[in-house]
């Protein structure tokens, strides 16, 4: 049995019969059920009794551990954390956890994972893995905060409740890793948004799927997309559901351009951090036809550039436009970007056609020297 472990605001202890009511409530919660499809659904009292009487002892017998995450003051069950799929020869195990809805949004999961991780890695384990769904941003935040580093995607790693198999994001922490949270290339927006009072940028999310699909169904938006084809329903779902995952990975920041006065979604802008070693990233944007001609794309590009240069390691921003797309080129010029290169046949066009691309660049020193020009 794992001894009692003290964490930051939590206490890990053995599960007990008097935890049954909270155990059932937590395991039967819709969010827990969504991301732990192996659980019985519904999770009944008899399922909870089996878990306590047989599931927990069997996990320990296999070399793993299942602990209650308890409030250090009231001793109420807040959730559970454990290690399973142990490979003794590799001194490796997989981390898992759940938190009841009454204890969420207060750092319980992060504290519990940190506490058990530290205990395991100082007790002989050399490698711990934490697998999470791509759309489960909060779980990925827990992994990063506990010092786990993203390693890649395991395709079809987990059966769901249908006939499909879900992809999982793999995070790992080694005994020799530096303590503390894992480093992120793209931090969160200050206060969750960027605004100049006229436009506001906020993170793209699952609730934006209808808007994103409508925007990317407009003919001229399709024509300037790469490739120039409308996204499928599955493409839209993944783009919105996985936006937080890509942000946390540090590869892409997808943002909705919002009219600050009405809260209406007006367009989309994205930052693609494709070259961290050279500190170069790229931006791209699309505006709904009903909101064009107001300078919103220019303002959005300036806001995103100011954040990128001030809050990340990005030193160089590039953007491209078709030679014939004078409106998009004007947006970039007004935002401070300078034309730098003419790239022949750079982009895929309709069918087998290739399209030329005019590349623009903005440097941090350009903004420092000239300052932002939020003039619409």
PDB file of C-alpha atoms in Angstrom, residues 196 198-199 201 257-258 266-269 283-288 291-305 327-328 330-332 334-335 337 374 376:
ATOM      1  CA  UNK A 196      -7.908  47.466 -28.013  1.00  0.00           C
ATOM      2  CA  UNK A 198     -12.722  47.993 -30.721  1.00  0.00           C
ATOM      3  CA  UNK A 199     -11.850  44.343 -31.347  1.00  0.00           C
ATOM      4  CA  UNK A 201      -9.307  38.336 -29.504  1.00  0.00           C
ATOM      5  CA  UNK A 257     -11.900  38.150 -33.748  1.00  0.00           C
ATOM      6  CA  UNK A 258     -14.802  39.635 -31.784  1.00  0.00           C
ATOM      7  CA  UNK A 266     -16.400  38.561 -36.920  1.00  0.00           C
ATOM      8  CA  UNK A 267     -13.394  36.550 -38.073  1.00  0.00           C
ATOM      9  CA  UNK A 268     -10.547  34.204 -37.232  1.00  0.00           C
ATOM     10  CA  UNK A 269      -6.818  34.782 -36.834  1.00  0.00           C
ATOM     11  CA  UNK A 283      -0.060  34.496 -38.971  1.00  0.00           C
ATOM     12  CA  UNK A 284      -3.138  33.991 -41.119  1.00  0.00           C
ATOM     13  CA  UNK A 285      -6.637  35.452 -40.897  1.00  0.00           C
ATOM     14  CA  UNK A 286     -10.128  35.409 -42.412  1.00  0.00           C
ATOM     15  CA  UNK A 287     -12.951  37.922 -41.976  1.00  0.00           C
ATOM     16  CA  UNK A 288     -16.666  37.385 -42.390  1.00  0.00           C
ATOM     17  CA  UNK A 291     -17.651  42.685 -41.084  1.00  0.00           C
ATOM     18  CA  UNK A 292     -15.103  43.686 -43.698  1.00  0.00           C
ATOM     19  CA  UNK A 293     -14.009  47.232 -44.372  1.00  0.00           C
ATOM     20  CA  UNK A 294     -13.832  48.225 -40.688  1.00  0.00           C
ATOM     21  CA  UNK A 295     -10.124  47.605 -40.106  1.00  0.00           C
ATOM     22  CA  UNK A 296     -10.778  44.662 -37.784  1.00  0.00           C
ATOM     23  CA  UNK A 297      -8.265  42.348 -39.470  1.00  0.00           C
ATOM     24  CA  UNK A 298      -5.553  45.018 -39.174  1.00  0.00           C
ATOM     25  CA  UNK A 299      -6.317  45.555 -35.503  1.00  0.00           C
ATOM     26  CA  UNK A 300      -6.324  41.809 -34.874  1.00  0.00           C
ATOM     27  CA  UNK A 301      -2.949  41.378 -36.577  1.00  0.00           C
ATOM     28  CA  UNK A 302      -1.450  44.206 -34.518  1.00  0.00           C
ATOM     29  CA  UNK A 303      -2.832  42.866 -31.250  1.00  0.00           C
ATOM     30  CA  UNK A 304      -1.546  39.375 -31.974  1.00  0.00           C
ATOM     31  CA  UNK A 305       1.876  40.694 -32.990  1.00  0.00           C
ATOM     32  CA  UNK A 327      -7.122  43.834 -49.617  1.00  0.00           C
ATOM     33  CA  UNK A 328      -5.192  41.253 -47.609  1.00  0.00           C
ATOM     34  CA  UNK A 330      -3.195  46.206 -47.448  1.00  0.00           C
ATOM     35  CA  UNK A 331      -4.153  44.693 -44.078  1.00  0.00           C
ATOM     36  CA  UNK A 332      -0.598  43.507 -43.575  1.00  0.00           C
ATOM     37  CA  UNK A 334      -1.287  48.790 -42.309  1.00  0.00           C
ATOM     38  CA  UNK A 335      -0.386  46.384 -39.500  1.00  0.00           C
ATOM     39  CA  UNK A 337       4.387  44.188 -42.067  1.00  0.00           C
ATOM     40  CA  UNK A 374      -4.369  51.014 -34.436  1.00  0.00           C
ATOM     41  CA  UNK A 376      -8.455  51.113 -38.420  1.00  0.00           C
TER      42      UNK A 376
END
